[in-house]
Amino acid sequence: MRNWILAFIFCCLANCHTQAQNWDINTLKTINSWHVYDLSRGLSDSGILLPIGVPTAMGVYALIKKDQPLLKDAIYIGTSVIEAVGITYGLKHIVDRPRPYVKYPNEIHRVEGPENSPSFPSGHTAAAFSLATSLSITYPKWYVIAPSAVWACGVGFARMNQGVHYPSDVLAGAAIGVGCAFANIYINKWLNKILFE
């Protein structure tokens, strides 16, 4: 009897895994087929430029104006992005998942993107969600939160539309980015004591 129960559980788990894989690739096929590649290229590029540029510009301006609260905000936002990118790239090489256009060359069209780096999780999405979340925590106004959230989701969409990430890669990247922004609230309390006291 116990063997039958174990066999049933194994079959259920295998079926769930297969359905999750099917959802992942089927969703990607749909998004990859939408011909908005120029928009995706711009959003994808902004997923690198803004997470680097925004905290850097804030930090430079804060140093010029000798604005310590703004400098603390810049450090919080910048370190959130750095943590998200670091965790993402560490996981990429641990998981070592092939890019979708590599695994499904006849089904997924690669618009542009990396040649041979691993797919899971999405580094662009992690950086975008880390920036968007840390900006929203720092400046909790609707006119910061709404555009930040839309932009971060757009970066995740762009990575799928370009054929370089699965939806699960993007969801994991978003979770890492949001998680790092929240965790960094506490990490930065310690960092601020070192830097400013």
PDB file of C-alpha atoms in Angstrom:
ATOM      1  CA  MET A   1       0.000   0.000   0.000  1.00  0.00           C
ATOM      2  CA  ARG A   2       2.802   2.403   0.942  1.00  0.00           C
ATOM      3  CA  ASN A   3       4.472   1.818  -2.444  1.00  0.00           C
ATOM      4  CA  TRP A   4       1.259   2.736  -4.247  1.00  0.00           C
ATOM      5  CA  ILE A   5       0.977   5.966  -2.269  1.00  0.00           C
ATOM      6  CA  LEU A   6       4.595   6.883  -3.045  1.00  0.00           C
ATOM      7  CA  ALA A   7       4.067   6.074  -6.726  1.00  0.00           C
ATOM      8  CA  PHE A   8       0.932   8.254  -6.795  1.00  0.00           C
ATOM      9  CA  ILE A   9       2.766  11.177  -5.154  1.00  0.00           C
ATOM     10  CA  PHE A  10       5.677  10.821  -7.589  1.00  0.00           C
ATOM     11  CA  CYS A  11       3.294  10.841 -10.591  1.00  0.00           C
ATOM     12  CA  CYS A  12       1.515  13.937  -9.276  1.00  0.00           C
ATOM     13  CA  LEU A  13       4.796  15.785  -8.752  1.00  0.00           C
ATOM     14  CA  ALA A  14       6.074  14.798 -12.194  1.00  0.00           C
ATOM     15  CA  ASN A  15       2.801  15.983 -13.758  1.00  0.00           C
ATOM     16  CA  CYS A  16       3.002  19.336 -11.919  1.00  0.00           C
ATOM     17  CA  HIS A  17       6.600  19.793 -13.079  1.00  0.00           C
ATOM     18  CA  THR A  18       5.628  19.042 -16.705  1.00  0.00           C
ATOM     19  CA  GLN A  19       2.689  21.451 -16.560  1.00  0.00           C
ATOM     20  CA  ALA A  20       4.913  24.169 -15.084  1.00  0.00           C
ATOM     21  CA  GLN A  21       7.443  23.672 -17.892  1.00  0.00           C
ATOM     22  CA  ASN A  22       4.653  23.789 -20.470  1.00  0.00           C
ATOM     23  CA  TRP A  23       3.295  27.010 -18.964  1.00  0.00           C
ATOM     24  CA  ASP A  24       6.773  28.531 -19.003  1.00  0.00           C
ATOM     25  CA  ILE A  25       7.553  27.795 -22.653  1.00  0.00           C
ATOM     26  CA  ASN A  26       4.001  28.367 -23.942  1.00  0.00           C
ATOM     27  CA  THR A  27       3.801  31.787 -22.296  1.00  0.00           C
ATOM     28  CA  LEU A  28       7.219  32.661 -23.666  1.00  0.00           C
ATOM     29  CA  LYS A  29       6.242  31.596 -27.195  1.00  0.00           C
ATOM     30  CA  THR A  30       3.238  33.916 -27.073  1.00  0.00           C
ATOM     31  CA  ILE A  31       5.179  36.921 -25.746  1.00  0.00           C
ATOM     32  CA  ASN A  32       8.112  36.280 -28.097  1.00  0.00           C
ATOM     33  CA  SER A  33       5.745  36.338 -31.110  1.00  0.00           C
ATOM     34  CA  TRP A  34       4.559  39.915 -30.451  1.00  0.00           C
ATOM     35  CA  HIS A  35       6.330  42.268 -32.853  1.00  0.00           C
ATOM     36  CA  VAL A  36       7.261  45.076 -30.455  1.00  0.00           C
ATOM     37  CA  TYR A  37      10.989  44.441 -30.644  1.00  0.00           C
ATOM     38  CA  ASP A  38      12.065  48.099 -30.861  1.00  0.00           C
ATOM     39  CA  LEU A  39      10.152  48.896 -27.669  1.00  0.00           C
ATOM     40  CA  SER A  40      11.655  45.799 -26.045  1.00  0.00           C
ATOM     41  CA  ARG A  41      15.167  46.820 -27.053  1.00  0.00           C
ATOM     42  CA  GLY A  42      14.726  50.239 -25.396  1.00  0.00           C
ATOM     43  CA  LEU A  43      13.194  48.770 -22.237  1.00  0.00           C
ATOM     44  CA  SER A  44      15.870  46.109 -22.017  1.00  0.00           C
ATOM     45  CA  ASP A  45      18.676  48.673 -22.377  1.00  0.00           C
ATOM     46  CA  SER A  46      17.058  50.838 -19.695  1.00  0.00           C
ATOM     47  CA  GLY A  47      17.193  47.799 -17.383  1.00  0.00           C
ATOM     48  CA  ILE A  48      20.955  48.337 -17.247  1.00  0.00           C
ATOM     49  CA  LEU A  49      21.252  52.095 -17.649  1.00  0.00           C
ATOM     50  CA  LEU A  50      18.717  53.300 -15.068  1.00  0.00           C
ATOM     51  CA  PRO A  51      19.726  51.011 -12.163  1.00  0.00           C
ATOM     52  CA  ILE A  52      23.290  52.281 -12.572  1.00  0.00           C
ATOM     53  CA  GLY A  53      22.484  55.859 -13.561  1.00  0.00           C
ATOM     54  CA  VAL A  54      19.808  56.829 -11.026  1.00  0.00           C
ATOM     55  CA  PRO A  55      21.719  56.116  -7.789  1.00  0.00           C
ATOM     56  CA  THR A  56      24.955  57.408  -9.340  1.00  0.00           C
ATOM     57  CA  ALA A  57      23.330  60.698 -10.373  1.00  0.00           C
ATOM     58  CA  MET A  58      21.700  61.016  -6.945  1.00  0.00           C
ATOM     59  CA  GLY A  59      25.032  60.370  -5.218  1.00  0.00           C
ATOM     60  CA  VAL A  60      26.973  62.858  -7.362  1.00  0.00           C
ATOM     61  CA  TYR A  61      24.321  65.532  -6.856  1.00  0.00           C
ATOM     62  CA  ALA A  62      24.254  64.845  -3.106  1.00  0.00           C
ATOM     63  CA  LEU A  63      28.047  65.182  -2.883  1.00  0.00           C
ATOM     64  CA  ILE A  64      28.035  68.448  -4.850  1.00  0.00           C
ATOM     65  CA  LYS A  65      25.229  69.914  -2.722  1.00  0.00           C
ATOM     66  CA  LYS A  66      26.559  68.332   0.503  1.00  0.00           C
ATOM     67  CA  ASP A  67      23.110  66.805   1.051  1.00  0.00           C
ATOM     68  CA  GLN A  68      23.638  63.928   3.508  1.00  0.00           C
ATOM     69  CA  PRO A  69      20.014  62.621   3.499  1.00  0.00           C
ATOM     70  CA  LEU A  70      20.073  62.406  -0.312  1.00  0.00           C
ATOM     71  CA  LEU A  71      23.466  60.688  -0.178  1.00  0.00           C
ATOM     72  CA  LYS A  72      22.031  58.113   2.254  1.00  0.00           C
ATOM     73  CA  ASP A  73      19.127  57.528  -0.161  1.00  0.00           C
ATOM     74  CA  ALA A  74      21.544  57.133  -3.083  1.00  0.00           C
ATOM     75  CA  ILE A  75      23.623  54.619  -1.141  1.00  0.00           C
ATOM     76  CA  TYR A  76      20.506  52.664  -0.115  1.00  0.00           C
ATOM     77  CA  ILE A  77      19.199  52.517  -3.697  1.00  0.00           C
ATOM     78  CA  GLY A  78      22.613  51.754  -5.188  1.00  0.00           C
ATOM     79  CA  THR A  79      23.460  48.998  -2.728  1.00  0.00           C
ATOM     80  CA  SER A  80      20.009  47.435  -3.251  1.00  0.00           C
ATOM     81  CA  VAL A  81      20.729  47.189  -6.971  1.00  0.00           C
ATOM     82  CA  ILE A  82      24.258  45.858  -6.381  1.00  0.00           C
ATOM     83  CA  GLU A  83      22.943  43.157  -4.036  1.00  0.00           C
ATOM     84  CA  ALA A  84      20.221  42.100  -6.491  1.00  0.00           C
ATOM     85  CA  VAL A  85      22.665  41.872  -9.391  1.00  0.00           C
ATOM     86  CA  GLY A  86      25.228  39.989  -7.283  1.00  0.00           C
ATOM     87  CA  ILE A  87      22.700  37.412  -6.087  1.00  0.00           C
ATOM     88  CA  THR A  88      21.311  37.024  -9.594  1.00  0.00           C
ATOM     89  CA  TYR A  89      24.668  36.383 -11.213  1.00  0.00           C
ATOM     90  CA  GLY A  90      25.636  33.946  -8.479  1.00  0.00           C
ATOM     91  CA  LEU A  91      22.413  31.989  -9.019  1.00  0.00           C
ATOM     92  CA  LYS A  92      22.863  32.037 -12.800  1.00  0.00           C
ATOM     93  CA  HIS A  93      26.063  30.052 -12.532  1.00  0.00           C
ATOM     94  CA  ILE A  94      24.713  27.698  -9.854  1.00  0.00           C
ATOM     95  CA  VAL A  95      21.497  26.838 -11.760  1.00  0.00           C
ATOM     96  CA  ASP A  96      23.098  27.082 -15.243  1.00  0.00           C
ATOM     97  CA  ARG A  97      19.807  27.026 -17.149  1.00  0.00           C
ATOM     98  CA  PRO A  98      20.212  27.373 -20.939  1.00  0.00           C
ATOM     99  CA  ARG A  99      18.646  30.390 -22.635  1.00  0.00           C
ATOM    100  CA  PRO A 100      15.246  29.623 -24.233  1.00  0.00           C
ATOM    101  CA  TYR A 101      16.481  30.381 -27.756  1.00  0.00           C
ATOM    102  CA  VAL A 102      19.281  27.833 -27.185  1.00  0.00           C
ATOM    103  CA  LYS A 103      16.987  25.091 -25.874  1.00  0.00           C
ATOM    104  CA  TYR A 104      14.186  25.794 -28.380  1.00  0.00           C
ATOM    105  CA  PRO A 105      15.979  27.198 -31.454  1.00  0.00           C
ATOM    106  CA  ASN A 106      13.076  26.450 -33.818  1.00  0.00           C
ATOM    107  CA  GLU A 107      10.415  27.923 -31.554  1.00  0.00           C
ATOM    108  CA  ILE A 108      11.967  30.974 -29.846  1.00  0.00           C
ATOM    109  CA  HIS A 109      13.257  33.883 -31.878  1.00  0.00           C
ATOM    110  CA  ARG A 110      16.183  35.748 -30.272  1.00  0.00           C
ATOM    111  CA  VAL A 111      15.936  39.434 -31.122  1.00  0.00           C
ATOM    112  CA  GLU A 112      19.173  40.300 -29.375  1.00  0.00           C
ATOM    113  CA  GLY A 113      20.842  39.363 -26.169  1.00  0.00           C
ATOM    114  CA  PRO A 114      23.679  37.412 -24.622  1.00  0.00           C
ATOM    115  CA  GLU A 115      25.260  34.554 -26.499  1.00  0.00           C
ATOM    116  CA  ASN A 116      26.157  31.954 -23.885  1.00  0.00           C
ATOM    117  CA  SER A 117      25.340  33.170 -20.378  1.00  0.00           C
ATOM    118  CA  PRO A 118      22.841  31.219 -18.231  1.00  0.00           C
ATOM    119  CA  SER A 119      19.185  32.197 -18.183  1.00  0.00           C
ATOM    120  CA  PHE A 120      17.859  31.806 -14.608  1.00  0.00           C
ATOM    121  CA  PRO A 121      17.161  34.303 -13.047  1.00  0.00           C
ATOM    122  CA  SER A 122      16.860  37.497 -15.099  1.00  0.00           C
ATOM    123  CA  GLY A 123      19.512  40.011 -14.037  1.00  0.00           C
ATOM    124  CA  HIS A 124      17.905  42.920 -15.922  1.00  0.00           C
ATOM    125  CA  THR A 125      14.598  42.242 -14.162  1.00  0.00           C
ATOM    126  CA  ALA A 126      16.242  41.906 -10.749  1.00  0.00           C
ATOM    127  CA  ALA A 127      18.030  45.249 -11.195  1.00  0.00           C
ATOM    128  CA  ALA A 128      14.865  46.942 -12.464  1.00  0.00           C
ATOM    129  CA  PHE A 129      12.683  45.687  -9.615  1.00  0.00           C
ATOM    130  CA  SER A 130      15.352  46.512  -7.060  1.00  0.00           C
ATOM    131  CA  LEU A 131      15.544  50.088  -8.365  1.00  0.00           C
ATOM    132  CA  ALA A 132      11.766  50.459  -8.621  1.00  0.00           C
ATOM    133  CA  THR A 133      11.137  49.046  -5.140  1.00  0.00           C
ATOM    134  CA  SER A 134      13.899  50.981  -3.398  1.00  0.00           C
ATOM    135  CA  LEU A 135      12.776  54.226  -5.085  1.00  0.00           C
ATOM    136  CA  SER A 136       9.185  53.508  -4.001  1.00  0.00           C
ATOM    137  CA  ILE A 137      10.260  52.811  -0.413  1.00  0.00           C
ATOM    138  CA  THR A 138      12.410  55.953  -0.321  1.00  0.00           C
ATOM    139  CA  TYR A 139       9.822  58.207  -1.993  1.00  0.00           C
ATOM    140  CA  PRO A 140       6.409  56.639  -1.298  1.00  0.00           C
ATOM    141  CA  LYS A 141       4.380  58.850  -3.640  1.00  0.00           C
ATOM    142  CA  TRP A 142       2.059  57.547  -6.351  1.00  0.00           C
ATOM    143  CA  TYR A 143       3.978  59.443  -9.031  1.00  0.00           C
ATOM    144  CA  VAL A 144       7.120  57.485  -8.089  1.00  0.00           C
ATOM    145  CA  ILE A 145       5.520  54.102  -7.372  1.00  0.00           C
ATOM    146  CA  ALA A 146       3.276  53.799 -10.454  1.00  0.00           C
ATOM    147  CA  PRO A 147       5.843  54.674 -13.166  1.00  0.00           C
ATOM    148  CA  SER A 148       8.536  52.639 -11.394  1.00  0.00           C
ATOM    149  CA  ALA A 149       6.329  49.552 -11.251  1.00  0.00           C
ATOM    150  CA  VAL A 150       5.203  49.890 -14.872  1.00  0.00           C
ATOM    151  CA  TRP A 151       8.799  50.364 -16.034  1.00  0.00           C
ATOM    152  CA  ALA A 152      10.110  47.363 -14.046  1.00  0.00           C
ATOM    153  CA  CYS A 153       7.340  45.136 -15.431  1.00  0.00           C
ATOM    154  CA  GLY A 154       8.175  46.467 -18.897  1.00  0.00           C
ATOM    155  CA  VAL A 155      11.801  45.396 -18.492  1.00  0.00           C
ATOM    156  CA  GLY A 156      10.688  41.874 -17.556  1.00  0.00           C
ATOM    157  CA  PHE A 157       8.329  41.772 -20.537  1.00  0.00           C
ATOM    158  CA  ALA A 158      11.102  43.004 -22.845  1.00  0.00           C
ATOM    159  CA  ARG A 159      13.451  40.212 -21.799  1.00  0.00           C
ATOM    160  CA  MET A 160      10.806  37.635 -22.727  1.00  0.00           C
ATOM    161  CA  ASN A 161       9.849  39.400 -25.954  1.00  0.00           C
ATOM    162  CA  GLN A 162      13.508  39.309 -26.974  1.00  0.00           C
ATOM    163  CA  GLY A 163      13.560  35.544 -26.410  1.00  0.00           C
ATOM    164  CA  VAL A 164      16.315  35.576 -23.797  1.00  0.00           C
ATOM    165  CA  HIS A 165      14.339  34.675 -20.640  1.00  0.00           C
ATOM    166  CA  TYR A 166      11.508  32.399 -19.590  1.00  0.00           C
ATOM    167  CA  PRO A 167       8.644  33.830 -17.491  1.00  0.00           C
ATOM    168  CA  SER A 168      10.012  31.911 -14.478  1.00  0.00           C
ATOM    169  CA  ASP A 169      13.382  33.670 -14.960  1.00  0.00           C
ATOM    170  CA  VAL A 170      11.626  37.031 -14.897  1.00  0.00           C
ATOM    171  CA  LEU A 171       9.478  36.181 -11.864  1.00  0.00           C
ATOM    172  CA  ALA A 172      12.552  35.006  -9.943  1.00  0.00           C
ATOM    173  CA  GLY A 173      14.447  38.170 -10.927  1.00  0.00           C
ATOM    174  CA  ALA A 174      11.542  40.333  -9.770  1.00  0.00           C
ATOM    175  CA  ALA A 175      11.383  38.486  -6.428  1.00  0.00           C
ATOM    176  CA  ILE A 176      15.131  38.922  -5.909  1.00  0.00           C
ATOM    177  CA  GLY A 177      14.950  42.638  -6.741  1.00  0.00           C
ATOM    178  CA  VAL A 178      12.027  43.313  -4.403  1.00  0.00           C
ATOM    179  CA  GLY A 179      13.557  41.167  -1.666  1.00  0.00           C
ATOM    180  CA  CYS A 180      16.907  42.955  -1.840  1.00  0.00           C
ATOM    181  CA  ALA A 181      15.245  46.374  -1.636  1.00  0.00           C
ATOM    182  CA  PHE A 182      13.389  45.365   1.531  1.00  0.00           C
ATOM    183  CA  ALA A 183      16.342  43.532   3.098  1.00  0.00           C
ATOM    184  CA  ASN A 184      18.564  46.492   2.383  1.00  0.00           C
ATOM    185  CA  ILE A 185      16.470  48.737   4.640  1.00  0.00           C
ATOM    186  CA  TYR A 186      18.051  46.886   7.575  1.00  0.00           C
ATOM    187  CA  ILE A 187      21.464  46.416   5.990  1.00  0.00           C
ATOM    188  CA  ASN A 188      21.712  50.144   5.314  1.00  0.00           C
ATOM    189  CA  LYS A 189      21.011  51.034   8.956  1.00  0.00           C
ATOM    190  CA  TRP A 190      24.258  49.233   9.775  1.00  0.00           C
ATOM    191  CA  LEU A 191      26.033  50.746   6.747  1.00  0.00           C
ATOM    192  CA  ASN A 192      24.926  54.281   7.650  1.00  0.00           C
ATOM    193  CA  LYS A 193      26.412  53.873  11.133  1.00  0.00           C
ATOM    194  CA  ILE A 194      29.755  52.979   9.577  1.00  0.00           C
ATOM    195  CA  LEU A 195      29.712  55.728   6.941  1.00  0.00           C
ATOM    196  CA  PHE A 196      28.069  58.645   8.724  1.00  0.00           C
ATOM    197  CA  GLU A 197      28.590  58.296  12.495  1.00  0.00           C
TER     198      GLU A 197
END
